[in-house]
Short mmCIF file of C-alpha atoms and ligand atoms in Angstrom, two decimals:
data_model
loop_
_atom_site.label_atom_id
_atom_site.label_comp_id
_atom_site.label_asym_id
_atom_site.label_seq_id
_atom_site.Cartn_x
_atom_site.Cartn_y
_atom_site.Cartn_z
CA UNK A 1 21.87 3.89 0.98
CA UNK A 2 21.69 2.22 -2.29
CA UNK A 3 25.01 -0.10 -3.47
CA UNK A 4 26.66 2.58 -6.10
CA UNK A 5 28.95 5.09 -5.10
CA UNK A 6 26.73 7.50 -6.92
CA UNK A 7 23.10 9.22 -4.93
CA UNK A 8 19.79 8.69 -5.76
CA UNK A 9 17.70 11.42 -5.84
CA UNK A 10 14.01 11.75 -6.53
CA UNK A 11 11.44 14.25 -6.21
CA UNK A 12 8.14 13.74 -5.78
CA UNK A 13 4.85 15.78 -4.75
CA UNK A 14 1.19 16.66 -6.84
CA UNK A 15 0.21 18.52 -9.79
CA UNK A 16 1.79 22.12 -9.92
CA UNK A 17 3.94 21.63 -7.19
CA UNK A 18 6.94 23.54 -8.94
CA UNK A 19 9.05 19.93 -8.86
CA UNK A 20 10.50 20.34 -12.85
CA UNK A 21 11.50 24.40 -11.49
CA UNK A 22 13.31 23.13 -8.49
CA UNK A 23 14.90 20.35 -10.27
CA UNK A 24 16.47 22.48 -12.83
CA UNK A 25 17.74 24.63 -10.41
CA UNK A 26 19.07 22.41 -8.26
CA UNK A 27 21.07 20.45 -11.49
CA UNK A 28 22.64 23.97 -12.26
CA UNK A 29 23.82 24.42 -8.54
CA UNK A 30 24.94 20.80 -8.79
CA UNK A 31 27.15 21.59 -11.89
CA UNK A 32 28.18 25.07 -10.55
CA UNK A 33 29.68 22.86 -7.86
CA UNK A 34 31.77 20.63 -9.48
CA UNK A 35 29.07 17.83 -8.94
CA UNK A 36 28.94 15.24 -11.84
CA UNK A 37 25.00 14.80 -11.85
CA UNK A 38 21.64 13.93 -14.25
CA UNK A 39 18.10 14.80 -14.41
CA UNK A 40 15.83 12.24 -15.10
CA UNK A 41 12.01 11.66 -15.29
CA UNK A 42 9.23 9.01 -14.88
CA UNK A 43 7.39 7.72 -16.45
CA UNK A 44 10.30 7.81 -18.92
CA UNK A 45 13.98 8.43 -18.56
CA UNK A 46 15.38 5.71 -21.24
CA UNK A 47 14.00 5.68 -25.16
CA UNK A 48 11.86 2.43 -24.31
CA UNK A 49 10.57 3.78 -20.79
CA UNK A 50 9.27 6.91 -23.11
CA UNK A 51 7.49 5.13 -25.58
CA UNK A 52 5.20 3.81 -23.15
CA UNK A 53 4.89 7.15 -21.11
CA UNK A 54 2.92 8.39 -24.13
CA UNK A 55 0.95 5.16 -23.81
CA UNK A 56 0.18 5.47 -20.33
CA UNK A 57 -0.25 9.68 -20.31
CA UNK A 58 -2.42 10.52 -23.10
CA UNK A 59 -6.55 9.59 -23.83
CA UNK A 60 -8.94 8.92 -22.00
CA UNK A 61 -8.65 8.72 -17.89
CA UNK A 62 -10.31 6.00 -17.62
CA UNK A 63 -8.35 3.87 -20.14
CA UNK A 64 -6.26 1.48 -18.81
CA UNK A 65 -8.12 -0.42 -15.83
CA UNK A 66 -5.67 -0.31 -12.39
CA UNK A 67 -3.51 -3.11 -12.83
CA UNK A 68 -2.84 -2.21 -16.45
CA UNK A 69 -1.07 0.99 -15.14
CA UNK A 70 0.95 -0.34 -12.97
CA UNK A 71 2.40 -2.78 -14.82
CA UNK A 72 2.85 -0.11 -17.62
CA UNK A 73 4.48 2.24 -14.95
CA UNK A 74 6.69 -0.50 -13.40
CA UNK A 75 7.52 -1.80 -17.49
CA UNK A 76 8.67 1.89 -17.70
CA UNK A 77 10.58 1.73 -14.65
CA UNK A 78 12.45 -1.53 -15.33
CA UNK A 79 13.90 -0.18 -18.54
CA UNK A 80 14.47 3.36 -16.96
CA UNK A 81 16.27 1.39 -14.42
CA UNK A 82 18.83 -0.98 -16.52
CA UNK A 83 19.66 1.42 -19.23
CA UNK A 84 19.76 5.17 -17.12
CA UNK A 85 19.84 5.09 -13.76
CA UNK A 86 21.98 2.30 -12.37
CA UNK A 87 24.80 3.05 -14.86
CA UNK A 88 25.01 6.25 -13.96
CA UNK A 89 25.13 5.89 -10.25
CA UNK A 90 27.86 3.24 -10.82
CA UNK A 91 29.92 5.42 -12.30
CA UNK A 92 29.77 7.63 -9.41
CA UNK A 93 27.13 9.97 -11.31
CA UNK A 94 24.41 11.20 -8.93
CA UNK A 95 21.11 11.19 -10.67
CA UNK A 96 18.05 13.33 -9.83
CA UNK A 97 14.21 11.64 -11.16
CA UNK A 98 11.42 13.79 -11.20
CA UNK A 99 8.89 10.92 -9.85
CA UNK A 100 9.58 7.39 -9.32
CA UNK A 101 8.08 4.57 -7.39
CA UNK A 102 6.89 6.36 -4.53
CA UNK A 103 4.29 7.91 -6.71
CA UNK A 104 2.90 4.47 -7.95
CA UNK A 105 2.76 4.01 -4.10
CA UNK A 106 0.76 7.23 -3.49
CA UNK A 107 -0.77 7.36 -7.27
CA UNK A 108 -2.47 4.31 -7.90
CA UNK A 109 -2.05 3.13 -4.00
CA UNK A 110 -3.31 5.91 -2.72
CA UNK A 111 -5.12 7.95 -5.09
CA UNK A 112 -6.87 4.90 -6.93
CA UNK A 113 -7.20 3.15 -3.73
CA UNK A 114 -4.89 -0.07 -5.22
CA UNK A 115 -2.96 -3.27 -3.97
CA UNK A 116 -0.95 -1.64 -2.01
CA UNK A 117 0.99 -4.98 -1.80
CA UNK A 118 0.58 -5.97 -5.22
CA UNK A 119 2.82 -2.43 -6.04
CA UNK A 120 5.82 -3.79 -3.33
CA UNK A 121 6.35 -7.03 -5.06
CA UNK A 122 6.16 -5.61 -8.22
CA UNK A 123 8.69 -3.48 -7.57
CA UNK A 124 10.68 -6.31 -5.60
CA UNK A 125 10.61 -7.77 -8.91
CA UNK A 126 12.07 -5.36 -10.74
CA UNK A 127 14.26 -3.49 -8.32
CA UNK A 128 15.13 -5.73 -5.41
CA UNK A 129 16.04 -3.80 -2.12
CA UNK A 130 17.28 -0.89 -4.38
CA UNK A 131 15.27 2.72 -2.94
CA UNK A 132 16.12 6.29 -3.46
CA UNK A 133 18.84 8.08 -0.90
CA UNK A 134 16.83 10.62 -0.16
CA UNK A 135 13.18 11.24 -1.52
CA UNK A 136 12.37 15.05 -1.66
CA UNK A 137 8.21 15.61 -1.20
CA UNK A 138 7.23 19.34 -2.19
CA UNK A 139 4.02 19.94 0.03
CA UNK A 140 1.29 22.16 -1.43
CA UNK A 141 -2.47 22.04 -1.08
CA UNK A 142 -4.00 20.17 -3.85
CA UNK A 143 -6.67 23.21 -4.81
CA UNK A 144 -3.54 25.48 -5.45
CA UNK A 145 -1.21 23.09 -6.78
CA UNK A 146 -4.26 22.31 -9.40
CA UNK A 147 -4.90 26.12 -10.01
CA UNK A 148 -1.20 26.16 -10.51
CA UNK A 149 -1.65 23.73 -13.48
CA UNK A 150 -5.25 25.50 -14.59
CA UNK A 151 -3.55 28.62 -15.10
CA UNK A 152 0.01 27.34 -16.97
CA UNK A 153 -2.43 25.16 -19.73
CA UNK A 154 -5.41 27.88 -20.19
CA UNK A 155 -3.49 29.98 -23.08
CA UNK A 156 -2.63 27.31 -25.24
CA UNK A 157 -5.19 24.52 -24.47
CA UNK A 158 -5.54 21.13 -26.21
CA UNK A 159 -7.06 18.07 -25.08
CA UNK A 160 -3.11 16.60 -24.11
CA UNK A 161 -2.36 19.71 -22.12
CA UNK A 162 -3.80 18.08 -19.37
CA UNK A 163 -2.79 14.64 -18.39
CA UNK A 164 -5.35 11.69 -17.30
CA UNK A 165 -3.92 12.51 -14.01
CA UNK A 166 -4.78 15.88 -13.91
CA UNK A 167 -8.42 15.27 -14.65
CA UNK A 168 -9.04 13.30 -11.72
CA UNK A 169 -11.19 14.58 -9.43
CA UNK A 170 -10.23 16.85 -6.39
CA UNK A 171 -10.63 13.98 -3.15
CA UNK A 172 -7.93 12.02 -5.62
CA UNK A 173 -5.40 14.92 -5.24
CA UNK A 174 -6.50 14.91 -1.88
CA UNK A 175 -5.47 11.12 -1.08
CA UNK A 176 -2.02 11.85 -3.03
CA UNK A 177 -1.53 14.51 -1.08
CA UNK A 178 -1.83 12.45 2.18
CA UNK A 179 -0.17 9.25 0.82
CA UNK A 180 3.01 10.91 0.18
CA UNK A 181 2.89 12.56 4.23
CA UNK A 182 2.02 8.82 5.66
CA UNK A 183 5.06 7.68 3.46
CA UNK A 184 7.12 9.81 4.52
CA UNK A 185 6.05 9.47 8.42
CA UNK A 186 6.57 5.87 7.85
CA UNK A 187 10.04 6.77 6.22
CA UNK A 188 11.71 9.63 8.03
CA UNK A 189 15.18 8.43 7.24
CA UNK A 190 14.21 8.58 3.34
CA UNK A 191 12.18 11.43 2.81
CA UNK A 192 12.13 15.23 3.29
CA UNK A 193 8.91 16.79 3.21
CA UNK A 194 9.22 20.59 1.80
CA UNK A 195 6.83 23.52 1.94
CA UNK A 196 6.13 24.15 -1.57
CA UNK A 197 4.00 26.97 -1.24
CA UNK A 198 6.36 28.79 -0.72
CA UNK A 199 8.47 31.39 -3.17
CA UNK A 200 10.99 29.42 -5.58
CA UNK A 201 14.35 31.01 -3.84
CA UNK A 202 13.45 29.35 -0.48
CA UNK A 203 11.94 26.08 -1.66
CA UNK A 204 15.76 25.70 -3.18
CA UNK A 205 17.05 26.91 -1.10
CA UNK A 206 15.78 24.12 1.33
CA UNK A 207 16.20 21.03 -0.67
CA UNK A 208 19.86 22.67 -0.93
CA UNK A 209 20.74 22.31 2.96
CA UNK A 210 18.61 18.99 3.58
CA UNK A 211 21.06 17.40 0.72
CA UNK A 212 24.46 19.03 2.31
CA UNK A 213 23.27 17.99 6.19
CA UNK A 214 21.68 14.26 4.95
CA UNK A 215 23.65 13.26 1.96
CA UNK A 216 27.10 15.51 2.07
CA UNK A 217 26.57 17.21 -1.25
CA UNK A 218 28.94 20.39 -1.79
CA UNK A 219 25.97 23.09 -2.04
CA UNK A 220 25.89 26.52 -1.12
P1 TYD B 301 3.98 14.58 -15.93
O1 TYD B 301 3.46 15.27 -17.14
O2 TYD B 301 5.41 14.19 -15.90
O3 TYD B 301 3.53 15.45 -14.70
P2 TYD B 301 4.23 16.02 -13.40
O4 TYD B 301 4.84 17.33 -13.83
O5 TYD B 301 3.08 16.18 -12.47
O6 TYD B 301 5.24 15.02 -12.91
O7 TYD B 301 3.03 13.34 -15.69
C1 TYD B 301 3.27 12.31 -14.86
C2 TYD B 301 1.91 11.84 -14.35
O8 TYD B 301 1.94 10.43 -14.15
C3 TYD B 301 1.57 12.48 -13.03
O9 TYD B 301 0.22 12.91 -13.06
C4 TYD B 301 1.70 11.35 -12.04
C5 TYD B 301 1.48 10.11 -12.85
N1 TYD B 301 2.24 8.93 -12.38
C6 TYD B 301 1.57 7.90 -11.73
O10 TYD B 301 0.35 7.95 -11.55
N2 TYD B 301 2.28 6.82 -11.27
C7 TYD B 301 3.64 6.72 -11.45
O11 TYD B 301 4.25 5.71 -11.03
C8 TYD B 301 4.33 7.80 -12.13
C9 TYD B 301 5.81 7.72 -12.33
C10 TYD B 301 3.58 8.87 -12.58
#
């Protein structure tokens, strides 16, 4: 449990894996409760932190070498930190971030095959001991999840439709895809680990009871 009186929230899981749908949904039902809550995003989430998302997101996927990234991503995060989401869980707010540093961990860990390390005391040094209350991972094969993403860009295709992390390679999406289930065997106390392929009612339905049975929240 993290220091505020306010829950931390993330969501994490790979390309088309319906996380921006389910967050939505879950911020109304938050609201329609009574709950005073925020959605957030990385990389971004504070006016500095989104700058450099647009640095780190668009050109070529091979642009920045690996430690490059992850300083951009954990730049990102420190400001995303200080200016969104620890004010807002001090004053009792409960935030919800689509991605944060367990998908560095799985990302460039995992998926680029990094200092797995090197990523902890980075984030030591930014964060401390701070972690998510509850880490939400929504499970879908990688081929679908990417066919998800193939068929939402096709109509109205540019170069920037699709991110430099959605041209990687298939056994990448693969090795996310297994990153985030070893972190969250590793983790059981910090991470629930959804069936996304599933249809949208039940998925939310889910993530609903997991956060009234783990974290108390007032959902239907
Ligand atoms: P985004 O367009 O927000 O995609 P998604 O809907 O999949 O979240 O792009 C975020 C991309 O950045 C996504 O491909 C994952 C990647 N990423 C990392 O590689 N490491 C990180 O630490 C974060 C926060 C994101």
């Amino acid at each position: 449990m993290n220091q505020f009186s306010g829950k931390f929230i993330t969501f994490e899981g790979g390309e088309g894996s319906g996380k921006s749908t389910q967050i939505k949904m879950l911020l109304n039902a938050m609201h329609e409760a009574g709950m005073e809550a925020i959605r957030t995003r990385e990389p971004g989430g504070s006016e500095g932190a989104e700058e450099i998302r647009n640095l780190i997101l668009l050109g070529d996927k091979n642009k920045w070498d690996g430690e490059t990234e992850a300083l951009l991503f954990f730049a990102a995060r420190r400001d995303h930190l200080v200016r969104t989401i620890w004010p807002a869980l001090k004053a009792g707010v409960w935030v919800v971030s689509d991605r944060y540093v367990d998908c560095t961990r799985v990302y460039q860990g995992y998926g680029r095959e990094g200092d797995k390390e090197g990523i902890e005391t980075l984030y030591r040094f930014i964060a401390g001991d701070f972690e998510s209350d509850l880490t939400f991972v929504l499970d879908i094969p990688s081929e679908v999840g990417l066919g998800r993403v193939m068929a939402r860009t096709q109509d109205n295709w540019t170069p920037d439709s699709i991110n430099r992390f959605e041209k990687q390679e298939l056994e990448f999406h693969k090795r996310v895809r297994e990153g985030y289930l070893d972190l969250a065997r590793k983790n059981p106390h910090r991470f629930a680990v959804i069936d996304a392929s599933k249809d949208i009612e039940s998925v939310q339905a889910e993530i609903c009871k997991v956060l009234r049975e783990r974290l108390g929240a007032p959902l239907t």
